[in-house]
Short mmCIF file of C-alpha atoms in Angstrom, two decimals:
data_model
loop_
_atom_site.label_atom_id
_atom_site.label_comp_id
_atom_site.label_asym_id
_atom_site.label_seq_id
_atom_site.Cartn_x
_atom_site.Cartn_y
_atom_site.Cartn_z
CA THR S 288 25.15 32.35 -2.04
CA LYS S 289 21.48 32.01 -2.87
CA HIS S 290 20.47 31.70 -6.49
CA VAL S 291 17.07 32.66 -7.83
CA ILE S 292 15.46 31.13 -10.89
CA GLY S 293 12.85 33.53 -12.19
CA LEU S 294 9.94 32.75 -14.48
CA SER S 295 8.00 35.54 -16.16
CA GLN S 296 6.70 36.84 -19.48
CA SER S 297 9.65 39.07 -20.25
CA HIS S 298 13.38 39.31 -19.73
CA ASP S 299 12.73 42.97 -18.95
CA SER S 300 10.42 42.26 -15.98
CA ALA S 301 11.29 43.28 -12.43
CA LEU S 302 11.52 39.62 -11.46
CA ALA S 303 13.99 38.98 -14.27
CA GLN S 304 16.27 41.71 -12.94
CA PHE S 305 16.43 40.05 -9.51
CA SER S 306 16.95 36.53 -10.89
CA THR S 307 20.24 34.70 -11.22
CA VAL S 308 18.67 32.80 -14.10
CA HIS S 309 15.54 33.99 -15.83
CA LEU S 310 13.26 31.82 -17.96
CA GLU S 311 10.95 33.63 -20.32
CA CYS S 312 7.52 32.01 -20.38
CA LYS S 313 5.49 34.11 -22.76
CA VAL S 314 2.03 33.40 -24.16
CA ASP S 315 0.41 35.37 -26.98
CA LYS S 316 -3.10 35.29 -25.58
CA GLU S 317 -5.00 34.08 -22.53
CA ILE S 318 -7.83 31.64 -23.19
CA CYS S 319 -10.06 33.91 -21.09
CA PRO S 320 -12.61 35.58 -23.46
CA LEU S 321 -11.52 38.97 -22.14
CA ASN S 322 -7.82 38.07 -22.40
CA LEU S 323 -7.48 39.16 -18.76
CA ALA S 324 -7.64 36.22 -16.33
CA PRO S 325 -4.41 34.18 -16.13
CA THR S 326 -5.34 30.90 -17.82
CA THR S 327 -2.98 29.96 -20.65
CA SER S 328 -0.11 31.66 -18.82
CA THR S 329 -0.70 29.71 -15.59
CA THR S 330 -0.71 26.44 -17.55
CA ALA S 331 2.55 27.41 -19.27
CA ALA S 332 4.10 28.29 -15.90
CA LEU S 333 3.00 24.94 -14.48
CA VAL S 334 4.60 23.08 -17.39
CA MET S 335 7.85 25.02 -16.93
CA GLY S 336 7.83 24.32 -13.20
CA ASP S 337 7.34 20.59 -13.82
CA ALA S 338 10.18 20.59 -16.35
CA ILE S 339 12.52 22.29 -13.85
CA CYS S 340 11.49 19.83 -11.15
CA ALA S 341 12.10 16.81 -13.40
CA ALA S 342 15.50 18.16 -14.47
CA LEU S 343 16.57 18.76 -10.86
CA MET S 344 15.44 15.28 -9.83
CA GLU S 345 17.62 13.85 -12.59
CA LEU S 346 20.62 16.02 -11.66
CA ARG S 347 20.37 15.26 -7.94
CA LYS S 348 19.61 11.56 -8.48
CA PHE S 349 16.43 12.00 -6.43
CA THR S 350 14.94 8.58 -5.59
CA LYS S 351 11.58 7.24 -4.45
CA ASP S 352 13.05 6.87 -0.97
CA ASP S 353 14.01 10.56 -0.94
CA PHE S 354 10.48 11.47 -1.99
CA ALA S 355 9.00 9.31 0.76
CA LYS S 356 11.30 10.91 3.36
CA PHE S 357 10.17 14.44 2.48
CA HIS S 358 6.52 13.50 1.92
CA PRO S 359 5.79 10.68 4.39
CA GLY S 360 2.05 11.30 4.58
CA GLY S 361 1.40 11.00 0.85
CA THR S 362 0.44 7.88 -1.09
CA LEU S 363 3.99 7.20 -2.26
CA GLY S 364 5.48 7.92 1.15
CA ARG S 365 3.04 5.59 2.84
CA SER S 366 3.59 2.80 0.30
CA LEU S 367 7.36 2.99 0.77
CA LEU S 368 7.59 3.60 4.50
CA THR S 369 4.77 1.41 5.84
CA LYS S 370 5.78 -2.21 6.40
CA ALA S 371 3.91 -5.40 7.22
CA LYS S 372 5.00 -5.08 10.86
CA ASP S 373 3.19 -1.72 11.03
CA LEU S 374 -0.11 -3.13 9.76
CA MET S 375 -0.20 -6.68 11.08
CA ILE S 376 -2.72 -7.89 13.61
CA THR S 377 -0.79 -9.77 16.27
CA GLU S 378 -3.69 -11.35 18.15
CA VAL S 379 -4.35 -14.17 15.70
CA PRO S 380 -7.20 -16.60 16.47
CA MET S 381 -5.91 -20.19 16.58
CA VAL S 382 -7.37 -23.70 16.66
CA GLN S 383 -5.84 -27.14 16.94
CA PRO S 384 -5.96 -29.68 14.07
CA GLU S 385 -8.37 -31.93 15.99
CA ASP S 386 -10.82 -29.14 16.90
CA GLY S 387 -14.32 -29.62 15.53
CA LEU S 388 -16.50 -27.36 13.42
CA HIS S 389 -18.16 -25.70 16.43
CA GLU S 390 -14.81 -24.66 17.93
CA VAL S 391 -13.54 -23.36 14.57
CA LEU S 392 -16.68 -21.27 14.06
CA LEU S 393 -16.43 -19.93 17.61
CA ARG S 394 -12.79 -18.85 17.17
CA ILE S 395 -13.50 -17.22 13.78
CA SER S 396 -16.38 -15.30 15.31
CA GLU S 397 -14.28 -14.17 18.29
CA GLY S 398 -11.29 -13.19 16.16
CA ARG S 399 -13.31 -11.00 13.76
CA LEU S 400 -10.84 -11.59 10.95
CA GLY S 401 -12.85 -14.12 8.99
CA LEU S 402 -10.17 -16.76 9.61
CA VAL S 403 -8.30 -18.91 12.10
CA VAL S 404 -4.79 -20.32 11.98
CA VAL S 405 -4.42 -24.06 12.60
CA GLY S 406 -1.67 -25.04 15.04
CA THR S 407 0.44 -22.78 17.25
CA PRO S 408 2.61 -19.70 16.58
CA SER S 409 5.66 -21.98 16.49
CA ASP S 410 3.96 -24.68 14.39
CA VAL S 411 1.54 -23.25 11.82
CA GLN S 412 -0.24 -26.07 9.98
CA GLY S 413 -2.76 -24.12 7.92
CA VAL S 414 -5.37 -21.40 7.67
CA ILE S 415 -9.16 -21.71 7.60
CA THR S 416 -11.34 -18.89 6.28
CA ASP S 417 -15.10 -18.58 6.56
CA GLY S 418 -15.22 -19.39 2.83
CA ASP S 419 -13.28 -22.62 3.45
CA ILE S 420 -15.87 -23.63 6.06
CA ARG S 421 -18.76 -23.07 3.66
CA ARG S 422 -17.05 -25.19 1.01
CA ALA S 423 -16.18 -27.95 3.50
CA MET S 424 -19.76 -28.08 4.79
CA ALA S 425 -21.17 -28.19 1.27
CA SER S 426 -18.98 -31.14 0.30
CA SER S 427 -19.36 -33.12 3.55
CA SER S 428 -22.11 -35.67 4.16
CA ASN S 429 -21.85 -34.96 7.90
CA PRO S 430 -20.49 -31.44 8.61
CA ASN S 431 -20.62 -32.00 12.38
CA ASP S 432 -17.83 -34.56 12.03
CA LEU S 433 -15.47 -32.10 10.33
CA VAL S 434 -12.23 -31.21 12.12
CA ALA S 435 -9.88 -28.29 11.53
CA SER S 436 -7.24 -30.39 9.76
CA GLU S 437 -9.79 -31.24 7.05
CA MET S 438 -10.61 -27.63 6.22
CA GLY S 439 -8.76 -24.69 4.72
CA THR S 440 -5.32 -24.50 3.15
CA LYS S 441 -2.27 -26.38 4.38
CA ALA S 442 0.11 -23.97 2.60
CA PRO S 443 -0.67 -20.38 3.63
CA VAL S 444 1.36 -17.52 2.17
CA PHE S 445 3.98 -16.02 4.50
CA ILE S 446 5.69 -12.65 4.16
CA GLU S 447 8.48 -10.91 6.06
CA GLU S 448 7.85 -8.12 8.56
CA GLN S 449 9.76 -5.64 6.38
CA MET S 450 7.66 -6.13 3.23
CA GLY S 451 6.26 -2.82 2.00
CA VAL S 452 2.67 -1.90 1.10
CA SER S 453 3.22 -1.90 -2.67
CA GLU S 454 4.81 -5.36 -2.56
CA MET S 455 1.97 -6.70 -0.40
CA ASP S 456 -0.61 -5.21 -2.76
CA ARG S 457 1.07 -6.87 -5.75
CA LEU S 458 1.19 -10.20 -3.89
CA PHE S 459 -2.51 -10.04 -2.96
CA ARG S 460 -3.47 -9.34 -6.57
CA GLU S 461 -1.13 -11.87 -8.19
CA LYS S 462 -2.16 -14.73 -5.91
CA LYS S 463 -5.81 -13.61 -5.70
CA ILE S 464 -5.81 -13.84 -1.90
CA ILE S 465 -6.92 -11.46 0.85
CA THR S 466 -4.79 -12.71 3.76
CA VAL S 467 -1.08 -13.30 4.35
CA LEU S 468 0.70 -14.47 7.47
CA VAL S 469 3.68 -12.50 8.73
CA GLY S 470 6.75 -14.45 9.83
CA SER S 471 7.13 -18.16 9.16
CA ALA S 472 5.49 -21.50 9.98
CA GLN S 473 7.88 -21.76 12.92
CA ASP S 474 7.49 -18.13 14.08
CA LEU S 475 4.11 -16.54 13.38
CA LYS S 476 4.16 -12.80 14.05
CA GLY S 477 0.75 -11.74 12.79
CA VAL S 478 -1.71 -11.39 9.92
CA VAL S 479 -2.15 -8.74 7.23
CA GLN S 480 -5.28 -8.59 5.10
CA PHE S 481 -5.99 -6.84 1.80
CA TYR S 482 -8.34 -4.44 3.60
CA ASP S 483 -5.52 -3.33 5.93
CA ILE S 484 -3.68 -1.67 3.04
CA HIS S 485 -6.81 -0.41 1.32
CA GLY S 486 -8.74 0.67 4.39
#
């Protein structure tokens, strides 16, 4: 059996007669100067519709995951359904700890991510960003003698492949970083950057 919830200005309306449940949504006057164009009445109907929707969500225990399932292309759907594994860049530029400044710059340029990872996918020893290179060069008396192990951070932030967009966004903002590594120091899967979730 199908039930109809009707919403109109009067319990005597044709719609009311065909409705299982009728909600009277009456306004005294439209805000239109001529009192003709539906203005106040459309706002009242919108409010009633939102109230019905909120009540049904409560009754049916409708969750964020349900919303995402039925609206996958929206902002909420994307933030709940898109994971790090969906966004990560898997071709990560790498250098060895003993590599010099020239090699590091070359790999950063080739990788086009503004960074390189030090070590191997099974032995990550750090991350060097272009900002790290500028700082290292500024503080070194002889920049040409710099090696990868002397630049960047030795403790990069790792996340799991299943981390969602909203969690990643919170992590980026809390730690004030723009890059995270996916996987672990013993099993590097890829890289996700702040711009990947706000692109």
